[in-house]
Amino acid sequence: MNGQVVRARLPVVGIAASAGGPAALAVILPDIAGLRAAVLVVQHLHPKFVDEFVAWMTRVSALTVEVAAGAMRLRPGVVYLAVPGRHLKLGAGGRTVVLDDEPASLHRPSADELFHSLARHAGADGIGVVLTGLGDDGASGLLALRRAGGTTLVQDAGSSAVHGMPAAVTLLGAADRQVALADMGRAIRVAVRARLG
């Protein structure tokens, strides 16, 4: 690819969260009904809670929810969930890529892996969101996405259960904006509309 950005066929939103993430997602997902973008979600989660998490996400989301598997062609209005132990990435041609690779950090799935793939394959059509959580997963990937022309949003300290991940993004200079949780759905919708013209 010689470092060229391959444009996605539709806007792609990547959302990453850890501690406090399910509650934050419960606020955002009902607020993005009718979103004309694909949404890829990395939530750090113990494997024994996957089925409950998927069922719960299906109940609270205004969008269709699917567990990412193999190379699925992305569709607007669908939320694709990463499963524990496997990375979720955006691949060429607007497809998900699910890999068992070793973690780039302590986490698998890794937010950094997701956001680096958005930088490479979506570029300016990518929107990255880091929500509440411990550690710094997602910071370097969000910086790559910002440098590729994507929009990068982080949950603000006042509305985060744990501000570690958003703070790491901000410290690295990778956030375009800090957004209160109550306003994050609207911020995502605005970013998607800007890409659709």
Short mmCIF file of C-alpha atoms in Angstrom, two decimals, residues 7-120:
data_model
loop_
_atom_site.label_atom_id
_atom_site.label_comp_id
_atom_site.label_asym_id
_atom_site.label_seq_id
_atom_site.Cartn_x
_atom_site.Cartn_y
_atom_site.Cartn_z
CA ARG A 7 -10.96 4.95 1.95
CA ALA A 8 -13.81 3.04 3.52
CA ARG A 9 -17.04 2.90 1.54
CA LEU A 10 -18.98 4.46 4.41
CA PRO A 11 -18.14 6.32 7.60
CA VAL A 12 -16.86 3.98 10.30
CA VAL A 13 -17.12 4.74 14.01
CA GLY A 14 -14.78 2.92 16.39
CA ILE A 15 -15.70 3.00 20.08
CA ALA A 16 -13.44 1.69 22.84
CA ALA A 17 -14.16 1.35 26.55
CA SER A 18 -13.08 -0.54 29.62
CA ALA A 19 -14.22 -0.03 33.23
CA GLY A 20 -17.58 1.74 33.20
CA GLY A 21 -17.98 1.15 29.47
CA PRO A 22 -21.24 -0.82 29.44
CA ALA A 23 -23.05 1.98 31.29
CA ALA A 24 -21.57 4.58 28.92
CA LEU A 25 -22.59 2.54 25.87
CA ALA A 26 -26.12 2.32 27.30
CA VAL A 27 -26.29 6.12 27.08
CA ILE A 28 -24.76 6.46 23.61
CA LEU A 29 -26.30 3.62 21.60
CA PRO A 30 -29.96 4.64 22.01
CA ASP A 31 -28.95 8.16 20.95
CA ILE A 32 -27.55 7.19 17.54
CA ALA A 33 -30.68 5.67 15.98
CA GLY A 34 -30.58 5.74 12.19
CA LEU A 35 -26.81 6.37 12.10
CA ARG A 36 -25.57 6.05 8.52
CA ALA A 37 -22.27 4.52 9.57
CA ALA A 38 -20.92 1.19 10.76
CA VAL A 39 -19.93 1.06 14.44
CA LEU A 40 -17.10 -1.19 15.72
CA VAL A 41 -16.99 -1.63 19.50
CA VAL A 42 -14.08 -2.84 21.62
CA GLN A 43 -15.16 -3.31 25.24
CA HIS A 44 -12.63 -4.91 27.58
CA LEU A 45 -14.68 -7.77 29.01
CA HIS A 46 -14.19 -11.13 30.71
CA PRO A 47 -15.13 -14.00 28.34
CA LYS A 48 -17.76 -15.41 30.71
CA PHE A 49 -19.84 -12.22 30.32
CA VAL A 50 -19.95 -12.14 26.49
CA ASP A 51 -23.40 -13.66 25.97
CA GLU A 52 -24.97 -11.42 28.60
CA PHE A 53 -23.20 -8.37 27.17
CA VAL A 54 -24.39 -9.09 23.62
CA ALA A 55 -27.98 -9.67 24.79
CA TRP A 56 -27.89 -6.48 26.85
CA MET A 57 -26.40 -4.43 23.97
CA THR A 58 -29.14 -5.70 21.68
CA ARG A 59 -31.76 -4.47 24.16
CA VAL A 60 -30.30 -0.98 24.68
CA SER A 61 -29.09 -0.24 21.14
CA ALA A 62 -31.18 1.61 18.59
CA LEU A 63 -29.06 -0.12 15.94
CA THR A 64 -28.70 -3.77 14.94
CA VAL A 65 -26.01 -5.53 17.02
CA GLU A 66 -23.81 -8.34 15.68
CA VAL A 67 -20.79 -10.17 17.07
CA ALA A 68 -17.92 -9.62 14.63
CA ALA A 69 -16.70 -12.83 13.02
CA GLY A 70 -14.34 -13.34 10.12
CA ALA A 71 -14.50 -10.94 7.19
CA MET A 72 -17.95 -9.36 7.36
CA ARG A 73 -18.85 -6.55 4.96
CA LEU A 74 -19.76 -3.52 7.06
CA ARG A 75 -23.27 -2.12 6.79
CA PRO A 76 -24.55 1.25 7.97
CA GLY A 77 -26.67 1.13 11.09
CA VAL A 78 -24.99 -1.99 12.48
CA VAL A 79 -22.90 -2.26 15.66
CA TYR A 80 -20.16 -4.91 15.43
CA LEU A 81 -18.88 -6.16 18.79
CA ALA A 82 -15.39 -7.50 19.40
CA VAL A 83 -15.21 -10.69 21.43
CA PRO A 84 -12.71 -11.22 24.25
CA GLY A 85 -9.42 -12.73 23.14
CA ARG A 86 -9.68 -11.51 19.53
CA HIS A 87 -8.75 -8.22 17.90
CA LEU A 88 -11.36 -6.42 15.82
CA LYS A 89 -10.02 -4.33 12.94
CA LEU A 90 -11.26 -2.57 9.85
CA GLY A 91 -9.91 -4.26 6.76
CA ALA A 92 -9.61 -3.19 3.14
CA GLY A 93 -12.86 -2.80 1.26
CA GLY A 94 -14.93 -1.99 4.34
CA ARG A 95 -14.73 -5.43 5.95
CA THR A 96 -14.18 -6.41 9.55
CA VAL A 97 -11.11 -8.45 10.32
CA VAL A 98 -11.10 -10.60 13.43
CA LEU A 99 -7.68 -11.84 14.50
CA ASP A 100 -6.21 -13.95 17.30
CA ASP A 101 -2.88 -12.10 17.10
CA GLU A 102 -0.87 -11.47 20.21
CA PRO A 103 -2.01 -8.28 21.92
CA ALA A 104 -0.20 -5.11 20.96
CA SER A 105 -0.71 -4.07 24.57
CA LEU A 106 -2.14 -5.88 27.57
CA HIS A 107 -5.50 -6.20 25.88
CA ARG A 108 -7.08 -8.47 23.33
CA PRO A 109 -9.19 -7.02 21.82
CA SER A 110 -7.08 -3.89 21.69
CA ALA A 111 -8.47 -0.40 21.12
CA ASP A 112 -5.12 0.59 19.61
CA GLU A 113 -5.39 -2.19 17.02
CA LEU A 114 -8.91 -1.01 16.10
CA PHE A 115 -7.97 2.66 15.77
CA HIS A 116 -4.76 1.98 13.82
CA SER A 117 -6.85 -0.03 11.34
CA LEU A 118 -9.34 2.86 11.03
CA ALA A 119 -6.43 5.23 10.35
CA ARG A 120 -5.19 2.96 7.57
#
